Short mmCIF file of C-alpha atoms in Angstrom, two decimals:
data_model
loop_
_atom_site.label_atom_id
_atom_site.label_comp_id
_atom_site.label_asym_id
_atom_site.label_seq_id
_atom_site.Cartn_x
_atom_site.Cartn_y
_atom_site.Cartn_z
CA MET A 1 225.18 70.70 107.90
CA THR A 2 228.20 68.53 107.22
CA GLU A 3 231.15 69.64 105.13
CA ASN A 4 230.04 67.53 102.15
CA GLN A 5 226.46 68.76 102.12
CA VAL A 6 225.56 71.24 99.38
CA PRO A 7 223.68 74.34 100.57
CA ARG A 8 220.32 74.78 98.90
CA ILE A 9 218.46 78.04 98.48
CA ASN A 10 214.85 77.61 99.49
CA ILE A 11 213.07 79.26 96.59
CA THR A 12 209.82 77.96 95.19
CA SER A 13 208.16 79.12 92.02
CA PRO A 14 204.55 80.35 92.35
CA ASP A 15 201.76 78.74 90.33
CA MET A 16 200.94 81.76 88.17
CA ASN A 17 197.98 80.04 86.49
CA ALA A 18 196.35 79.37 89.86
CA GLU A 19 197.13 82.90 91.08
CA ARG A 20 195.59 84.53 88.02
CA LEU A 21 192.49 82.38 88.30
CA ALA A 22 192.17 83.16 92.01
CA GLU A 23 192.46 86.90 91.33
CA LEU A 24 189.76 86.70 88.66
CA ARG A 25 187.54 84.75 91.06
CA ARG A 26 188.09 87.44 93.71
CA ILE A 27 187.17 90.44 91.58
CA MET A 28 184.51 88.75 89.39
CA PRO A 29 182.93 85.84 91.29
CA ASP A 30 179.88 86.00 89.00
CA LEU A 31 181.97 84.57 86.16
CA PHE A 32 182.16 81.19 87.93
CA ASP A 33 179.45 78.55 88.18
CA GLY A 34 178.32 76.63 91.25
CA ASP A 35 181.17 74.17 90.86
CA GLY A 36 183.75 76.97 90.83
CA GLN A 37 184.46 76.57 87.12
CA LEU A 38 184.81 79.53 84.75
CA ASP A 39 181.50 80.07 82.92
CA GLU A 40 182.22 80.82 79.26
CA ALA A 41 178.73 82.22 78.67
CA ALA A 42 179.14 84.65 81.56
CA VAL A 43 182.44 85.83 80.16
CA ARG A 44 180.86 86.47 76.76
CA GLN A 45 178.08 88.51 78.39
CA LEU A 46 180.71 90.98 79.61
CA PHE A 47 180.90 92.25 76.04
CA PRO A 48 177.27 92.35 74.82
CA SER A 49 178.02 94.96 72.14
CA GLU A 50 180.89 92.95 70.70
CA LYS A 51 180.15 90.49 67.94
CA ILE A 52 181.56 87.03 68.51
CA ARG A 53 183.97 86.66 65.66
CA GLY A 54 184.35 83.54 63.63
CA ILE A 55 187.51 81.64 62.87
CA GLU A 56 188.75 84.29 60.42
CA LYS A 57 190.79 86.69 62.51
CA TYR A 58 194.29 88.10 62.59
CA ARG A 59 196.38 85.99 64.94
CA PHE A 60 199.71 84.25 65.13
CA GLU A 61 199.35 80.49 65.51
CA TRP A 62 201.64 77.48 65.50
CA VAL A 63 201.51 73.92 66.72
CA GLY A 64 202.16 73.83 70.48
CA LYS A 65 201.39 77.51 71.17
CA GLN A 66 198.83 76.98 73.94
CA GLU A 67 200.87 74.26 75.62
CA SER A 68 203.92 76.54 75.58
CA LYS A 69 201.97 79.45 77.09
CA HIS A 70 200.59 77.20 79.81
CA ARG A 71 204.11 75.94 80.57
CA ALA A 72 205.26 79.50 81.27
CA PHE A 73 202.91 79.84 84.24
CA THR A 74 203.18 76.40 85.83
CA PRO A 75 205.27 76.17 89.04
CA SER A 76 208.83 74.90 88.85
CA ARG A 77 209.89 71.75 90.68
CA ALA A 78 213.54 72.77 90.52
CA THR A 79 215.63 74.48 93.21
CA LEU A 80 218.70 76.70 93.26
CA VAL A 81 221.85 75.16 94.71
CA ALA A 82 224.73 77.39 95.82
CA ASP A 83 228.14 76.39 94.45
CA LYS A 84 230.62 77.97 96.86
CA GLY A 85 233.54 76.12 95.31
CA ARG A 86 233.19 77.97 92.02
CA SER A 87 232.25 81.30 93.59
CA VAL A 88 234.42 84.37 94.12
CA ASN A 89 233.91 86.25 97.40
CA TYR A 90 230.78 84.21 98.05
CA ASP A 91 229.73 86.09 101.20
CA GLN A 92 230.40 89.61 99.86
CA THR A 93 229.52 89.41 96.17
CA LYS A 94 226.72 91.54 94.76
CA ASN A 95 226.55 89.57 91.51
CA LEU A 96 224.77 86.34 90.71
CA PHE A 97 225.54 83.86 87.93
CA ILE A 98 222.98 81.07 87.52
CA GLU A 99 223.55 77.89 85.53
CA GLY A 100 220.56 75.81 84.55
CA ASP A 101 217.54 75.52 82.30
CA ASN A 102 216.62 79.15 81.77
CA LEU A 103 212.85 78.60 81.90
CA GLU A 104 213.07 76.93 85.31
CA VAL A 105 215.48 79.62 86.55
CA LEU A 106 213.16 82.41 85.39
CA LYS A 107 210.29 80.81 87.28
CA LEU A 108 212.35 80.48 90.46
CA LEU A 109 213.44 84.12 90.25
CA LYS A 110 209.82 85.30 90.36
CA SER A 111 209.72 84.85 94.13
CA THR A 112 212.48 87.42 94.64
CA TYR A 113 212.58 89.53 91.48
CA PHE A 114 208.90 89.77 90.46
CA GLU A 115 208.54 93.13 88.63
CA GLN A 116 211.99 94.23 89.88
CA VAL A 117 214.21 93.94 86.78
CA LYS A 118 215.03 97.05 84.75
CA CYS A 119 216.41 95.44 81.59
CA ILE A 120 216.53 91.92 80.16
CA TYR A 121 218.91 91.19 77.27
CA ILE A 122 218.43 87.94 75.36
CA ASP A 123 220.72 86.42 72.74
CA PRO A 124 218.67 83.31 71.85
CA PRO A 125 219.50 80.39 69.57
CA TYR A 126 219.05 81.58 65.99
CA ASN A 127 217.43 78.28 64.96
CA THR A 128 219.88 77.63 62.15
CA GLY A 129 219.94 73.88 62.70
CA SER A 130 223.19 73.87 64.66
CA ASP A 131 221.92 75.60 67.81
CA PHE A 132 221.97 74.11 71.27
CA ILE A 133 218.62 72.39 71.81
CA TYR A 134 216.80 73.00 75.08
CA PRO A 135 215.20 70.06 76.92
CA ASP A 136 211.68 71.28 76.09
CA ASN A 137 212.69 72.05 72.50
CA TYR A 138 213.91 68.68 71.29
CA ALA A 139 213.51 67.90 67.61
CA GLU A 140 210.21 66.09 67.22
CA LYS A 141 209.85 63.21 64.86
CA ARG A 142 207.71 64.04 61.86
CA GLU A 143 204.94 61.66 62.97
CA ALA A 144 204.69 63.31 66.41
CA TYR A 145 204.47 66.76 64.82
CA TRP A 146 201.81 65.58 62.35
CA GLN A 147 199.77 64.05 65.19
CA LYS A 148 199.94 67.28 67.24
CA SER A 149 199.06 69.49 64.26
CA GLY A 150 196.09 67.37 63.19
CA ILE A 151 197.64 66.11 59.96
CA ILE A 152 197.36 62.55 61.31
CA LYS A 153 194.40 61.33 63.35
CA ASP A 154 194.19 57.81 64.76
CA GLY A 155 197.10 56.82 62.56
CA VAL A 156 195.43 58.03 59.35
CA LYS A 157 197.02 60.81 57.30
CA LEU A 158 194.31 63.41 56.61
CA VAL A 159 196.14 65.31 53.86
CA ALA A 160 198.08 64.03 50.90
CA LEU A 161 201.12 66.27 51.39
CA ALA A 162 201.99 66.57 55.06
CA GLU A 163 203.73 69.85 55.98
CA THR A 164 207.04 69.46 57.82
CA SER A 165 208.81 72.79 57.27
CA GLY A 166 206.86 74.42 60.12
CA ARG A 167 208.03 71.84 62.64
CA ARG A 168 211.37 73.56 63.28
CA HIS A 169 209.77 77.00 63.57
CA SER A 170 206.99 75.75 65.85
CA GLU A 171 209.41 74.17 68.29
CA TRP A 172 211.55 77.32 68.37
CA LEU A 173 208.55 79.60 68.89
CA SER A 174 207.26 77.42 71.71
CA MET A 175 210.65 77.50 73.41
CA MET A 176 210.82 81.30 73.09
CA GLN A 177 207.22 82.05 74.06
CA SER A 178 207.29 80.33 77.45
CA ARG A 179 210.54 82.07 78.36
CA LEU A 180 209.33 85.48 77.20
CA TYR A 181 206.21 85.24 79.36
CA ALA A 182 208.33 84.18 82.32
CA ALA A 183 210.81 87.01 81.66
CA ARG A 184 208.03 89.58 81.30
CA SER A 185 206.85 88.90 84.85
CA LEU A 186 210.30 89.92 86.15
CA LEU A 187 210.31 93.30 84.39
CA ARG A 188 209.41 96.52 86.15
CA GLU A 189 206.61 98.57 84.62
CA ASP A 190 209.24 100.85 83.06
CA GLY A 191 211.45 97.90 82.09
CA VAL A 192 212.62 96.87 78.64
CA VAL A 193 213.53 93.62 76.90
CA ILE A 194 216.23 93.64 74.20
CA ILE A 195 216.63 90.64 71.90
CA HIS A 196 219.31 89.92 69.31
CA ILE A 197 218.33 87.82 66.27
CA ASP A 198 219.17 87.17 62.61
CA GLU A 199 217.05 86.65 59.49
CA ASN A 200 216.16 83.00 60.22
CA GLU A 201 213.54 83.82 62.87
CA GLY A 202 213.63 87.64 63.03
CA HIS A 203 210.24 88.29 61.45
CA ARG A 204 208.55 85.56 63.51
CA LEU A 205 210.18 86.81 66.71
CA ARG A 206 208.80 90.32 66.09
CA ILE A 207 205.24 88.99 65.88
CA LEU A 208 205.79 86.75 68.91
CA LEU A 209 207.00 89.72 70.96
CA GLU A 210 203.90 91.67 69.90
CA ASP A 211 201.84 88.73 71.18
CA VAL A 212 203.58 88.70 74.57
CA PHE A 213 204.22 92.42 75.15
CA GLY A 214 201.61 94.06 72.89
CA ASN A 215 202.38 95.86 69.63
CA THR A 216 201.92 99.29 71.26
CA ASN A 217 204.99 98.58 73.44
CA PHE A 218 207.32 98.11 70.46
CA LEU A 219 210.22 100.57 70.85
CA GLY A 220 211.92 99.83 67.55
CA GLU A 221 214.34 97.65 65.62
CA ILE A 222 218.05 98.35 65.38
CA ILE A 223 219.90 97.02 62.33
CA TRP A 224 223.44 95.94 63.20
CA ASP A 225 225.62 96.09 60.09
CA LYS A 226 228.33 93.48 60.70
CA ARG A 227 230.23 94.52 57.53
CA ASN A 228 230.70 90.84 56.71
CA PRO A 229 228.24 89.49 54.09
CA LYS A 230 227.30 85.83 54.30
CA GLY A 231 228.37 83.72 51.35
CA ASP A 232 224.90 82.54 50.32
CA SER A 233 224.82 81.74 46.63
CA GLY A 234 221.93 82.93 44.48
CA LYS A 235 220.24 84.96 47.24
CA VAL A 236 220.66 88.29 48.96
CA SER A 237 223.80 88.08 51.08
CA TYR A 238 222.90 89.10 54.62
CA GLN A 239 225.45 91.18 56.47
CA HIS A 240 223.21 92.45 59.25
CA GLU A 241 221.40 91.21 62.33
CA SER A 242 218.48 92.75 64.20
CA ILE A 243 218.03 93.98 67.76
CA LEU A 244 214.39 94.23 68.85
CA LEU A 245 213.33 96.43 71.77
CA PHE A 246 210.00 96.16 73.63
CA ALA A 247 208.87 98.04 76.72
CA LYS A 248 206.72 96.33 79.31
CA ASN A 249 204.60 99.48 79.56
CA LEU A 250 205.34 102.20 77.01
CA ALA A 251 203.86 105.06 79.05
CA SER A 252 205.86 104.11 82.14
CA PHE A 253 209.01 103.57 80.08
CA ARG A 254 208.75 107.04 78.53
CA GLU A 255 208.13 108.61 81.91
CA HIS A 256 211.37 107.24 83.39
CA ASN A 257 213.68 106.68 80.40
CA GLU A 258 215.04 108.21 77.22
CA LEU A 259 216.27 106.22 74.24
CA THR A 260 219.33 108.37 73.70
CA VAL A 261 223.06 107.85 73.31
CA PRO A 262 225.95 110.28 73.97
CA LYS A 263 227.09 112.30 70.96
CA ARG A 264 230.44 110.65 70.28
CA ASN A 265 232.21 113.76 69.02
CA ALA A 266 230.56 116.41 71.18
CA GLU A 267 233.55 116.93 73.48
CA ILE A 268 235.97 117.25 70.55
CA MET A 269 233.63 119.77 68.89
CA LEU A 270 233.41 121.86 72.05
CA LYS A 271 237.19 121.92 72.44
CA LYS A 272 237.71 122.90 68.80
CA ALA A 273 235.15 125.70 69.03
CA ALA A 274 236.70 126.93 72.30
CA HIS A 275 240.11 127.01 70.59
CA TYR A 276 238.87 129.32 67.82
CA PHE A 277 236.79 131.44 70.20
CA SER A 278 239.84 132.04 72.42
CA PHE A 279 241.35 134.21 69.64
CA VAL A 280 238.31 136.50 69.28
CA GLY A 281 239.30 140.14 69.89
CA GLN A 282 243.04 139.44 69.56
CA LYS A 283 245.38 140.59 66.79
CA ILE A 284 246.72 137.42 65.19
CA VAL A 285 247.53 135.95 61.83
CA PRO A 286 244.21 134.23 61.12
CA PRO A 287 244.41 130.46 60.44
CA ARG A 288 243.19 130.90 56.85
CA VAL A 289 245.93 133.51 56.19
CA SER A 290 248.52 131.35 57.91
CA GLU A 291 247.56 128.43 55.68
CA ALA A 292 247.88 130.58 52.55
CA LEU A 293 251.31 131.88 53.61
CA SER A 294 252.47 128.32 54.20
CA ILE A 295 251.40 127.29 50.70
CA LEU A 296 253.24 130.29 49.22
CA GLY A 297 256.33 129.63 51.31
CA LEU A 298 256.10 133.00 53.06
CA SER A 299 256.84 133.73 56.71
CA GLU A 300 254.25 135.02 59.14
CA THR A 301 254.91 138.60 60.25
CA LYS A 302 252.97 141.26 62.13
CA ASP A 303 252.04 142.76 58.79
CA TYR A 304 249.58 139.91 58.32
CA GLU A 305 247.99 140.26 61.74
CA GLU A 306 244.40 141.45 62.05
CA GLU A 307 241.73 141.42 64.71
CA TYR A 308 240.17 137.99 64.91
CA THR A 309 236.37 138.31 64.98
CA LEU A 310 233.50 136.04 65.98
CA GLU A 311 232.73 135.69 62.29
CA ASP A 312 236.29 134.45 61.74
CA ALA A 313 235.87 131.92 64.54
CA ASN A 314 232.64 130.64 62.98
CA GLN A 315 234.22 130.35 59.53
CA ASP A 316 237.22 128.41 60.84
CA TYR A 317 235.05 126.17 63.02
CA GLN A 318 232.69 125.37 60.12
CA LYS A 319 235.67 124.65 57.87
CA TRP A 320 236.93 122.17 60.46
CA LEU A 321 233.47 120.55 60.68
CA ALA A 322 233.41 120.09 56.90
CA SER A 323 236.84 118.46 57.00
CA GLN A 324 235.52 115.72 59.32
CA GLY A 325 233.28 114.25 56.62
CA THR A 326 231.27 111.25 57.79
CA ALA A 327 233.11 111.07 61.12
CA LEU A 328 230.37 113.31 62.52
CA SER A 329 226.75 112.24 62.70
CA GLY A 330 224.11 114.47 61.13
CA GLY A 331 222.96 115.47 64.60
CA GLU A 332 226.49 116.50 65.54
CA ALA A 333 227.33 118.38 62.34
CA ALA A 334 224.20 120.52 62.75
CA TYR A 335 225.88 122.31 65.67
CA LYS A 336 227.84 124.62 63.38
CA HIS A 337 227.56 128.02 65.08
CA ILE A 338 229.45 129.76 67.91
CA ASP A 339 227.65 132.58 69.76
CA ASP A 340 229.13 135.66 71.44
CA GLU A 341 229.58 133.70 74.68
CA GLY A 342 231.53 130.95 72.96
CA LYS A 343 228.69 128.43 73.11
CA VAL A 344 228.22 126.01 70.23
CA PHE A 345 224.65 125.88 68.93
CA GLN A 346 222.32 124.98 66.10
CA THR A 347 219.05 126.56 65.00
CA VAL A 348 215.84 124.56 64.47
CA SER A 349 212.52 125.46 62.89
CA MET A 350 209.78 126.47 65.33
CA ALA A 351 206.95 125.62 62.88
CA TRP A 352 203.85 123.74 64.03
CA PRO A 353 204.63 120.06 63.24
CA ASN A 354 201.12 118.63 62.75
CA ASN A 355 199.02 118.46 59.58
CA LYS A 356 196.23 120.64 60.96
CA GLN A 357 196.81 124.28 61.74
CA ALA A 358 197.75 125.38 65.24
CA PRO A 359 195.25 127.30 67.42
CA ARG A 360 194.79 130.97 66.57
CA GLU A 361 196.99 132.25 69.40
CA TYR A 362 199.94 130.32 67.94
CA PHE A 363 200.13 132.82 65.05
CA MET A 364 201.38 135.82 67.06
CA PRO A 365 204.31 137.40 65.12
CA LEU A 366 207.69 138.05 66.71
CA GLN A 367 209.23 141.52 66.41
CA HIS A 368 212.74 141.74 65.00
CA PRO A 369 214.95 143.11 67.82
CA VAL A 370 216.89 145.48 65.53
CA VAL A 371 214.52 146.77 62.85
CA GLY A 372 211.44 146.50 65.08
CA LYS A 373 209.24 144.94 62.39
CA PRO A 374 207.24 141.67 62.60
CA CYS A 375 208.92 138.55 61.22
CA PRO A 376 207.16 135.87 59.11
CA VAL A 377 205.01 133.33 60.98
CA PRO A 378 205.06 129.67 59.80
CA ALA A 379 202.10 128.76 57.57
CA LYS A 380 200.56 126.50 60.22
CA GLY A 381 201.63 128.57 63.21
CA TRP A 382 204.35 128.28 65.84
CA ARG A 383 205.19 125.03 67.58
CA ASN A 384 204.80 126.59 71.04
CA PRO A 385 202.10 128.73 72.73
CA PRO A 386 202.70 132.47 73.28
CA GLY A 387 203.82 131.97 76.88
CA THR A 388 206.58 129.57 75.87
CA MET A 389 207.64 131.80 72.97
CA LYS A 390 207.99 134.75 75.35
CA LYS A 391 210.06 132.65 77.74
CA LEU A 392 212.37 131.49 74.94
CA LEU A 393 212.74 135.08 73.77
CA ASN A 394 213.71 136.30 77.25
CA GLN A 395 216.24 133.45 77.56
CA GLY A 396 217.91 134.38 74.27
CA ARG A 397 216.88 131.05 72.73
CA ILE A 398 215.40 132.55 69.55
CA VAL A 399 217.70 133.47 66.66
CA PHE A 400 216.66 136.21 64.22
CA GLY A 401 217.95 136.87 60.71
CA VAL A 402 219.67 140.05 59.55
CA ASN A 403 216.26 141.66 59.06
CA GLU A 404 212.53 140.98 59.44
CA THR A 405 212.26 138.93 56.22
CA THR A 406 213.75 135.80 57.81
CA GLN A 407 211.64 133.46 59.94
CA PRO A 408 213.09 133.20 63.49
CA ARG A 409 214.43 129.83 64.64
CA ARG A 410 214.99 128.19 68.01
CA LYS A 411 218.49 127.99 69.44
CA TYR A 412 219.75 124.68 70.86
CA ILE A 413 223.07 124.73 72.75
CA LEU A 414 225.33 121.69 72.38
CA GLU A 415 226.41 121.62 76.04
CA GLU A 416 222.75 121.17 76.99
CA ASN A 417 222.17 118.48 74.38
CA MET A 418 225.11 116.11 74.68
CA SER A 419 222.94 113.11 73.76
CA GLU A 420 221.01 112.25 70.61
CA ASN A 421 218.17 109.88 69.80
CA LEU A 422 219.11 106.22 69.43
CA ALA A 423 219.41 105.57 65.69
CA SER A 424 218.08 102.46 63.94
CA LEU A 425 221.46 101.69 62.33
CA LEU A 426 224.42 100.30 64.25
CA TYR A 427 227.87 99.94 62.62
#
């Protein structure tokens, strides 16, 4: 290779349509006729108990949908060309930046990254009219759109009022659909796709993603409050955008992942609780007394000292929590207790969560450790079976009230729960 030659990476994109058809022919050869063509009647006979539905069905359609889906699985004629001149540490780098039409690039990556990618994040054009237009998403002329949608046939307009508002949405959906199918093939079974969008196409994108990934794989929608309302006159002023999350396979995703985020204030809370707990058993001027003396302009002396108890530590810690206001999330503020080992914890109901009652064995009462009498059982039973309840009891993870009249609750320790579920609101 001469100095002026550009190195090319020999990657070819597979013909996914041909591969899928070949796989179907391999496992179900009886579905094909003597000429090797798929027999529609044979396919229908696979479901003899199913009624063949008419044209009235729930589905998401737009002009160009089938062509767009087909485009996602056709092989690419492009190739990847290495650009050493613009690269940094070309021979040692572990990162790859690819410039090009993203549909063609996604197809080329299938050869190397098929079902290998953990997470795909997409920030697509919002289709506001000023977005960058992709080569396969050019703005069609009205006549071309009418011809494709059946409004015009052989040059004759079939309806009096030809619809044009759907043209922009159809082109955008077609552009997105082909790329989503191509991207899906790169995801691992436990992978996830995350897409950022605004109100212009958000609701259509949600349905499109359900088409491509299946509605059972929807993980949720996060609302990002940008704190900056748009200046639209006469309408609701949008100040948020949406982030949609879909798993490739929900069961696999749940097996290997958790949608949690670190509790932002957990470390501060632990340090504050440890500070108060460090005084337990010592003779000091309690913080609440010290504060009162300061207000009265009096000096602290040994006369005001008293033994600092665990109850004092809890009172001071809870007072500090209250002073934080909205700086703490609800999940964080719930950890408002300090135990006799200095651990921060919260208590949670152990009641059976479902509408129907729990099995009979889930109604076994717990004996109060001090008074020795049975405590109340939740109306629908305990959340856990007797074996688990006994284990929790032996581990000191069940908190009782002052007497047997209070229903016991489960103890959760903050240090063991430093993360919380991903919330649907982002500020």
